[in-house]
Coordinates of N, CA and C in Angstrom, one line a residue:
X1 N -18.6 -14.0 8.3 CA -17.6 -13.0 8.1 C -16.7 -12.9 9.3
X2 N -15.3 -12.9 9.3 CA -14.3 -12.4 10.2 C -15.0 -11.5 10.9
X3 N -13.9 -11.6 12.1 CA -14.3 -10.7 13.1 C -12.8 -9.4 12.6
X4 N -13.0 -8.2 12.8 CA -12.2 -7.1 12.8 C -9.8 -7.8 13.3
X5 N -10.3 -8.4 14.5 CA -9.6 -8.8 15.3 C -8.9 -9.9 14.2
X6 N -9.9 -10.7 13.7 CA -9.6 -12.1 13.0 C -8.8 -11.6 11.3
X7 N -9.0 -10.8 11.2 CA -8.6 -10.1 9.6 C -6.7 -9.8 10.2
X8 N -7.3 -8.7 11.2 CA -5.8 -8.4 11.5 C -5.0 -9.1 12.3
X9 N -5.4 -10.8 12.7 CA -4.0 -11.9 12.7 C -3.8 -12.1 11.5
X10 N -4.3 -11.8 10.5 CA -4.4 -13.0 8.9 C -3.4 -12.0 8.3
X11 N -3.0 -10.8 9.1 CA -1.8 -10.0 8.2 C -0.5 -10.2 8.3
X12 N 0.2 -10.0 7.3 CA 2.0 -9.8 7.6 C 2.0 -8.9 9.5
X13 N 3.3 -9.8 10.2 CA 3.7 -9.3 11.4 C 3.2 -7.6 10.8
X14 N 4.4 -6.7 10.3 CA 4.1 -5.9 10.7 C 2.8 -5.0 10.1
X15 N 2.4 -5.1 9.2 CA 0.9 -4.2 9.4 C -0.3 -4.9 10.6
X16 N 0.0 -6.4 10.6 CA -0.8 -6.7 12.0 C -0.7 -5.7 13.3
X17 N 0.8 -5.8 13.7 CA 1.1 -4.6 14.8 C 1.1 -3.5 14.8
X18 N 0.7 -3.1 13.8 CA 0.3 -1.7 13.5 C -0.8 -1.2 13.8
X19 N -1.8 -1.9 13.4 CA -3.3 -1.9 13.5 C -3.5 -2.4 14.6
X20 N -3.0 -3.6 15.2 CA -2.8 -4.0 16.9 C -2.6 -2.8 17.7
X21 N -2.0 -1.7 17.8 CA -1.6 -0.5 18.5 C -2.7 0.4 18.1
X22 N -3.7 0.7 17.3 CA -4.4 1.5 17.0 C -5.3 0.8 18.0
X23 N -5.5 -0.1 17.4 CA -7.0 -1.0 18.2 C -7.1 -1.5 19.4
X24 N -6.0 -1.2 19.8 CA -5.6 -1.6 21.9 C -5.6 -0.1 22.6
X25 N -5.4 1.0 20.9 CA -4.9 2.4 22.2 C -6.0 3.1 22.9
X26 N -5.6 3.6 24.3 CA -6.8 4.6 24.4 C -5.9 6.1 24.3
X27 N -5.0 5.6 23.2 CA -4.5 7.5 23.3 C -5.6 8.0 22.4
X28 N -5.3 9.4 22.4 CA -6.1 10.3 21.6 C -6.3 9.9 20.1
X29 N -7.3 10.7 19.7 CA -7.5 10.0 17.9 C -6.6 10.7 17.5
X30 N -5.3 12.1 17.9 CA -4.2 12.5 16.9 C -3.5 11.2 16.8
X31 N -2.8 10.7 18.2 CA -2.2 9.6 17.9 C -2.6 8.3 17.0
X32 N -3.8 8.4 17.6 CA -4.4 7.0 16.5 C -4.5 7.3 15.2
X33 N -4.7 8.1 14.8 CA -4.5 8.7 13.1 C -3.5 8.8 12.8
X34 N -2.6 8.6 13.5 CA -1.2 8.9 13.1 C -0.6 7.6 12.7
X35 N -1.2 6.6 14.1 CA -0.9 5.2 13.6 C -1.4 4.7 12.5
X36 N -2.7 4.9 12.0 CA -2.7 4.5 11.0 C -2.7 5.1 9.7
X37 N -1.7 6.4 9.7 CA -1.1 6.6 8.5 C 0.2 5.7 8.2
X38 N 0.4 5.5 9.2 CA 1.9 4.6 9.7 C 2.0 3.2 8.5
X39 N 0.3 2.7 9.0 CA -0.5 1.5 8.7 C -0.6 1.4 7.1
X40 N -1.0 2.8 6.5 CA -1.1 3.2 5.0 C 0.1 2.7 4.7
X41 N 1.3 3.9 5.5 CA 2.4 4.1 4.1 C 3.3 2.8 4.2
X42 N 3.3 1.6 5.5 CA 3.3 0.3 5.6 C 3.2 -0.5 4.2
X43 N 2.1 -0.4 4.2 CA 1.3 -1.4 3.1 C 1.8 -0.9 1.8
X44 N 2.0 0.3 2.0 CA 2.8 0.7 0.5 C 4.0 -0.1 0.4
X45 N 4.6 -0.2 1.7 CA 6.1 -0.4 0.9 C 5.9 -1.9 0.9
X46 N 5.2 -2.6 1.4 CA 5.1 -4.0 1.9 C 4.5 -4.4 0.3
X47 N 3.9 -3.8 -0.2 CA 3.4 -4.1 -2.1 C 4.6 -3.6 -2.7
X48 N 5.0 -2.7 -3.0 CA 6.0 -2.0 -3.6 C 7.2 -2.7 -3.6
X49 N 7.7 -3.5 -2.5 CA 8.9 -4.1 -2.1 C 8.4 -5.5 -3.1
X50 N 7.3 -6.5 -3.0 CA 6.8 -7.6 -3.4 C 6.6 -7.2 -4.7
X51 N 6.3 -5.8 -5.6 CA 6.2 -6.0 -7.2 C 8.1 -5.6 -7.3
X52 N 8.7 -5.0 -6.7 CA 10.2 -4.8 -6.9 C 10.6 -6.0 -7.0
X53 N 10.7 -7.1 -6.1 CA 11.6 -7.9 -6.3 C 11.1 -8.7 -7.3
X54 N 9.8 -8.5 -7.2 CA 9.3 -9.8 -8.7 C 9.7 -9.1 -10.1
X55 N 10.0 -7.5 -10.1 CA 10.2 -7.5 -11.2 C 11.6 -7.5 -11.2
X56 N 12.4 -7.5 -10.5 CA 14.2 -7.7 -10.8 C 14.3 -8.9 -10.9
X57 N 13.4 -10.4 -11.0 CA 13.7 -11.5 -11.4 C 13.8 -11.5 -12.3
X58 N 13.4 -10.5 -13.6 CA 13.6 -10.8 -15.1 C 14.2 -9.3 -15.8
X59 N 15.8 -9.7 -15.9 CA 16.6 -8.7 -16.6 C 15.4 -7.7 -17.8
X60 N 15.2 -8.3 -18.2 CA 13.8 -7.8 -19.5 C 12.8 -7.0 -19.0
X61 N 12.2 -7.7 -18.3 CA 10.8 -6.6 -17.4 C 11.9 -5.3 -16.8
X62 N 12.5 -6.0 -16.0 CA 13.2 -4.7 -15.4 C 14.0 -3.7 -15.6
X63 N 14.8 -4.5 -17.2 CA 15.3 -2.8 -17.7 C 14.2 -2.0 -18.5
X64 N 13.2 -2.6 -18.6 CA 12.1 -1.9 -19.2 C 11.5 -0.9 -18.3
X65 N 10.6 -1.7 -17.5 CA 9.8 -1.1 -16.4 C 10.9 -0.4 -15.1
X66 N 12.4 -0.8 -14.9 CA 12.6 -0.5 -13.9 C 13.3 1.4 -14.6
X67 N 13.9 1.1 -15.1 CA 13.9 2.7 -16.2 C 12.7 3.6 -16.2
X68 N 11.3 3.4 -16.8 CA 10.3 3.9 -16.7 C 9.9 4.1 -14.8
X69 N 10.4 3.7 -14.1 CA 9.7 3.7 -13.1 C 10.8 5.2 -12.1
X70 N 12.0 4.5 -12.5 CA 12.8 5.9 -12.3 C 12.7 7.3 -12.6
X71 N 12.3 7.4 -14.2 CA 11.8 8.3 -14.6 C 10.2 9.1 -14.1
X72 N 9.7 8.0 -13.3 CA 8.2 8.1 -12.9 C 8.8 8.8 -11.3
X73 N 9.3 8.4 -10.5 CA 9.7 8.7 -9.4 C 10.5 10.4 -9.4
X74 N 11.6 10.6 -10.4 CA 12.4 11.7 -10.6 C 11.3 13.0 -11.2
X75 N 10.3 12.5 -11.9 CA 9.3 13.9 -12.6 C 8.6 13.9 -11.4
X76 N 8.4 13.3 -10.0 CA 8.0 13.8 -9.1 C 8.9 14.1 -8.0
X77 N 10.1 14.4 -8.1 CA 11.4 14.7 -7.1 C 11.6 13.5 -6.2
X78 N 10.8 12.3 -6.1 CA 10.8 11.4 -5.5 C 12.2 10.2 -5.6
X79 N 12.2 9.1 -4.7 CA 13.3 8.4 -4.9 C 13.2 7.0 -4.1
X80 N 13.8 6.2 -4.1 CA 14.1 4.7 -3.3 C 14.7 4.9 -2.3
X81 N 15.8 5.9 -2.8 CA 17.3 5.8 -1.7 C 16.4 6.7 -0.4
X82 N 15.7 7.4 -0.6 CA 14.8 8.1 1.0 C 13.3 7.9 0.7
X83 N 12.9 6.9 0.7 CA 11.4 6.8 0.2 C 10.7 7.5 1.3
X84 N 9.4 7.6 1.1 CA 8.7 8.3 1.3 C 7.1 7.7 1.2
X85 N 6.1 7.9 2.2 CA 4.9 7.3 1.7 C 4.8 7.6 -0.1
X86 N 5.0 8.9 -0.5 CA 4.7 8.8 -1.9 C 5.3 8.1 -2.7
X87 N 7.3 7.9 -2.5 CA 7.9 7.2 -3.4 C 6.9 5.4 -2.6
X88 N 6.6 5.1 -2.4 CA 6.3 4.0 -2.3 C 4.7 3.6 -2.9
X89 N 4.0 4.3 -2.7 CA 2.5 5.1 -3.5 C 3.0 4.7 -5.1
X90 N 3.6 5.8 -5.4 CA 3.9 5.8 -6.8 C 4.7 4.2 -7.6
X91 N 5.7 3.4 -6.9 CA 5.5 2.3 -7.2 C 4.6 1.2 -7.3
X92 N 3.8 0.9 -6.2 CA 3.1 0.5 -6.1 C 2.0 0.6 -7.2
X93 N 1.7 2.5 -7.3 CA 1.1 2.5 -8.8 C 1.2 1.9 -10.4
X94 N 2.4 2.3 -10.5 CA 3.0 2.1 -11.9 C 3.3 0.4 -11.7
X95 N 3.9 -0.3 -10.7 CA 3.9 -2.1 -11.2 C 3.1 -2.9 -11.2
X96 N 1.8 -2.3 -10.4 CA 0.4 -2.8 -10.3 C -0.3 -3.0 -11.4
X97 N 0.0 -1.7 -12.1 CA -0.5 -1.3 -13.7 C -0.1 -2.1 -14.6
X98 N 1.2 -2.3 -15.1 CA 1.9 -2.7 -15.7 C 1.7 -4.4 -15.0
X99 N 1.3 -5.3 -13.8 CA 1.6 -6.3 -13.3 C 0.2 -6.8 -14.0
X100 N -1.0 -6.0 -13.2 CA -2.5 -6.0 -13.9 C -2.4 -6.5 -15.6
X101 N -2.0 -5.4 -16.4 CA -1.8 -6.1 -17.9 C -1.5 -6.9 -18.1
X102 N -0.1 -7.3 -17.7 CA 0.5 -8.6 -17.8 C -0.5 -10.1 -17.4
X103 N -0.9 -9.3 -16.4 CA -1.8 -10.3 -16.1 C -3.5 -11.0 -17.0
X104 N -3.5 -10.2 -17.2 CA -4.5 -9.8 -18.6 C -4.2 -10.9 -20.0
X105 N -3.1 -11.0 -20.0 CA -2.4 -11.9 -21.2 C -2.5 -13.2 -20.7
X106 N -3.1 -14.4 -21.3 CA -2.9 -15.5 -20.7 C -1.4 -15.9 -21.2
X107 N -0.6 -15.7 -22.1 CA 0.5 -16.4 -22.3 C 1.6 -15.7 -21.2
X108 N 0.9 -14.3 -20.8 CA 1.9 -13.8 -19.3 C 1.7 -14.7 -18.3
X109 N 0.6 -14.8 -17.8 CA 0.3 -15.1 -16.9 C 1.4 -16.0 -15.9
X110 N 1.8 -17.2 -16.9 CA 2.8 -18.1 -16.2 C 4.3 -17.6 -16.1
X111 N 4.0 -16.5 -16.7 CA 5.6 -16.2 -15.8 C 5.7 -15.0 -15.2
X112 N 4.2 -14.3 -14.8 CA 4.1 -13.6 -13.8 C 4.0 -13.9 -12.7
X113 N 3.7 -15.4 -12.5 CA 3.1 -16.1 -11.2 C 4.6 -16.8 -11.5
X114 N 5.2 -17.5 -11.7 CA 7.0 -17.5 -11.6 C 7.7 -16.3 -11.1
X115 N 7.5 -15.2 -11.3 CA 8.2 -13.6 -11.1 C 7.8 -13.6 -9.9
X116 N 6.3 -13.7 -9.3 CA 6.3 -13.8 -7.8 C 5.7 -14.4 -6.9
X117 N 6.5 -15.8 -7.6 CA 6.4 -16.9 -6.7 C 5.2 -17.7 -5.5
X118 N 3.9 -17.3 -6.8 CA 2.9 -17.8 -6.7 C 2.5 -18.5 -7.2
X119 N 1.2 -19.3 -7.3 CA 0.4 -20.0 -8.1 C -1.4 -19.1 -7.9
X120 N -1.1 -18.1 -7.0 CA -2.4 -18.0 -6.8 C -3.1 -16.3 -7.4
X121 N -3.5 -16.3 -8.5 CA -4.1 -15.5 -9.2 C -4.7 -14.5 -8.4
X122 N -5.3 -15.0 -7.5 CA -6.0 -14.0 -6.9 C -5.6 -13.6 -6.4
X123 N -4.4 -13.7 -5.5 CA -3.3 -12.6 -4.6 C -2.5 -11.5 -5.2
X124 N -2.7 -12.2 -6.5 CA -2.0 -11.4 -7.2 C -2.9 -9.7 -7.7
X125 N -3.8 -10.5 -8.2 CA -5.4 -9.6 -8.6 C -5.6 -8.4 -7.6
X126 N -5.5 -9.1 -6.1 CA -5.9 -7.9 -4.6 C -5.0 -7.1 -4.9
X127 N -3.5 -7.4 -4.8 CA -2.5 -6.7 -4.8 C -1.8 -5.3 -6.4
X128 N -3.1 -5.7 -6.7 CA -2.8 -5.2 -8.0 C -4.2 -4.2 -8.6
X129 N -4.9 -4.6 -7.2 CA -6.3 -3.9 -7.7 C -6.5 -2.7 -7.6
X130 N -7.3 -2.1 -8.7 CA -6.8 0.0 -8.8 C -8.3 0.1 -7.1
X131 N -8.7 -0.5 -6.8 CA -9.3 -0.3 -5.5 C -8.3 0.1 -4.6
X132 N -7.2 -1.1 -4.4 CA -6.4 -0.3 -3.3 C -5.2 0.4 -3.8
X133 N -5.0 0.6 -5.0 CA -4.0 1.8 -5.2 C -5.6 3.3 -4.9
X134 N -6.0 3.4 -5.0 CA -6.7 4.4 -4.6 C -7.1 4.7 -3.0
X135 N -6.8 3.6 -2.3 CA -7.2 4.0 -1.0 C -5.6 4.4 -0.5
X136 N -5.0 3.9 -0.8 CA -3.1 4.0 -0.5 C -3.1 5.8 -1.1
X137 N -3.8 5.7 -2.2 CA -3.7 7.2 -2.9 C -4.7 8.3 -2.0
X138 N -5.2 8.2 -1.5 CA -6.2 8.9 -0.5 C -5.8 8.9 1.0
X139 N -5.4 7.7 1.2 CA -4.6 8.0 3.0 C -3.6 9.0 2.5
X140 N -2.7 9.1 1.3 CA -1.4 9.6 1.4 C -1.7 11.3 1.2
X141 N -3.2 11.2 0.6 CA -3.6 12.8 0.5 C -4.0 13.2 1.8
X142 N -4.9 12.4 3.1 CA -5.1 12.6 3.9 C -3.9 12.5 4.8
X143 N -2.7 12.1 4.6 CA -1.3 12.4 5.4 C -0.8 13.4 4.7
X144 N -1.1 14.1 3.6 CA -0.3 15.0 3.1 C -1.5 16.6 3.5
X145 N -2.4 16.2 3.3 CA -3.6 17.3 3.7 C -3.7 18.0 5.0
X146 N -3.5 16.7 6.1 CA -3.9 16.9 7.3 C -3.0 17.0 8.2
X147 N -2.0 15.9 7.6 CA -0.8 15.8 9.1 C 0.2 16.3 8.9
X148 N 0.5 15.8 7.4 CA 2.0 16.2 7.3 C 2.7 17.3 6.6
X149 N 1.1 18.3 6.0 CA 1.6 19.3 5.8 C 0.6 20.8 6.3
X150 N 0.2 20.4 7.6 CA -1.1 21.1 7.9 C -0.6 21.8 9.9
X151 N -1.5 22.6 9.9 CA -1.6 23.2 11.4 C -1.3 22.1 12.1
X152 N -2.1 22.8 13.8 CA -2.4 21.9 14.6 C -4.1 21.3 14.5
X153 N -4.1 20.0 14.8 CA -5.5 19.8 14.6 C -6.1 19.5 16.1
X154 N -7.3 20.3 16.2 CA -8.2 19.8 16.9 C -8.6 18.5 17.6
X155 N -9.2 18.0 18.8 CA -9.7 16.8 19.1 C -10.9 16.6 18.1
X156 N -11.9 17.5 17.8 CA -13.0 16.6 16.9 C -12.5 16.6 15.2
X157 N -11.4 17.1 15.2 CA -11.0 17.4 13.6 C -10.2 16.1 13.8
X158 N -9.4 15.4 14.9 CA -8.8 14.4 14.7 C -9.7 13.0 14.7
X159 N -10.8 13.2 15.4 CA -11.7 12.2 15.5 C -12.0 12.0 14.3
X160 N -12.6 13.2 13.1 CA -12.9 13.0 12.1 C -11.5 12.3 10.8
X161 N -10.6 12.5 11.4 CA -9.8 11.9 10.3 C -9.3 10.4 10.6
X162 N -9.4 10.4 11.9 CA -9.3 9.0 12.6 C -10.2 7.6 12.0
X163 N -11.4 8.6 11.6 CA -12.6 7.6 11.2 C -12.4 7.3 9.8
X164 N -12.1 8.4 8.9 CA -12.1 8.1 7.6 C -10.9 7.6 7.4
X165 N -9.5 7.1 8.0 CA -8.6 6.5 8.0 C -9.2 4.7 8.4
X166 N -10.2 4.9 9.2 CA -10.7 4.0 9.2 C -11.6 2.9 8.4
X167 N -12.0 3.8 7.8 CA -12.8 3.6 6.4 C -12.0 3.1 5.3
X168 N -11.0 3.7 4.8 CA -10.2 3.4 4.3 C -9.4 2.2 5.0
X169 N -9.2 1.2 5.9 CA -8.6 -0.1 6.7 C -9.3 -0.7 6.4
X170 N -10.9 -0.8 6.5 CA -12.4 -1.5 6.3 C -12.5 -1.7 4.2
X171 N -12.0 -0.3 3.7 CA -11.7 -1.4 2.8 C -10.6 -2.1 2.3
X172 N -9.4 -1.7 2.7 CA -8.1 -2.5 2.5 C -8.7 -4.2 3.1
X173 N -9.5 -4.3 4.2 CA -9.8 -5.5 4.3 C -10.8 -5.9 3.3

């Protein structure tokens, strides 16, 4: 099994440096929870951006899904043009969903893995798994619970959120 250290070279530059700064700091756990809400809503846009452009490769998928997805974004006041951990959340939800089925079809399959410019099923599968739309969905409650719409927090109240942010990285890995 990897070592902690060895997972996060194996990431995109920036969620690597993200998690690099959590894992070198000795600031306090506010800061370090903070970094890795950073690290969450990251990964959101970093999937979100990868099912966006695979679905604007096909005029078809995308007046379909890219319509429904608007309408999905606007019944929650949400948007592209100022995204937001949630507008990025909610993408990620809805193309995952809709990517998953597709994927589901073997006669899809080859031209979902053409749409984003894979051959490898199983990249596709991680990126698409309701595992990590739920952990993405849980930091974003724990950034909307704790940080971003809450008091001041405590040293042992941030220790404790520090760790379950961490829990949630352990299983993104």
């Amino acid at each position: 099994e990897d070592r902690y250290e060895d997972w996060i070279e194996s990431l995109p530059f920036p969620l690597a440096s993200i998690l690099w700064r959590d894992h070198a700091s000795k600031d306090s756990y506010k800061v370090r929870y903070e970094i890795l809400l950073h690290f969450f809503e990251a990964t959101a846009a970093f999937i979100a951006t990868i099912h966006l452009s695979a679905f604007m490769q096909s005029d078809e998928l995308w007046s379909e899904h890219g319509s429904k997805l608007t309408e999905k974004l606007d019944e929650q006041k949400l948007s592209l043009r100022r995204a937001t951990f949630g507008s990025w959340r909610l993408v990620v939800d809805y193309l995952s969903s809709v990517c998953g089925k597709l994927l589901a079809d073997p006669d899809q399959q080859l031209v979902i893995k053409k749409f984003y410019g894979t051959e490898q099923i199983t990249f596709l599968k991680r990126i698409t798994a309701s595992k990590l739309r739920s952990v993405l969905e849980h930091a974003n409650k724990v950034r909307n619970d704790r940080s971003g719409h809450a008091g001041a927090i405590g040293a042992a109240e941030a220790e404790l959120i520090h760790s379950e942010l961490m829990e949630l990285v352990q299983q993104v890995r």
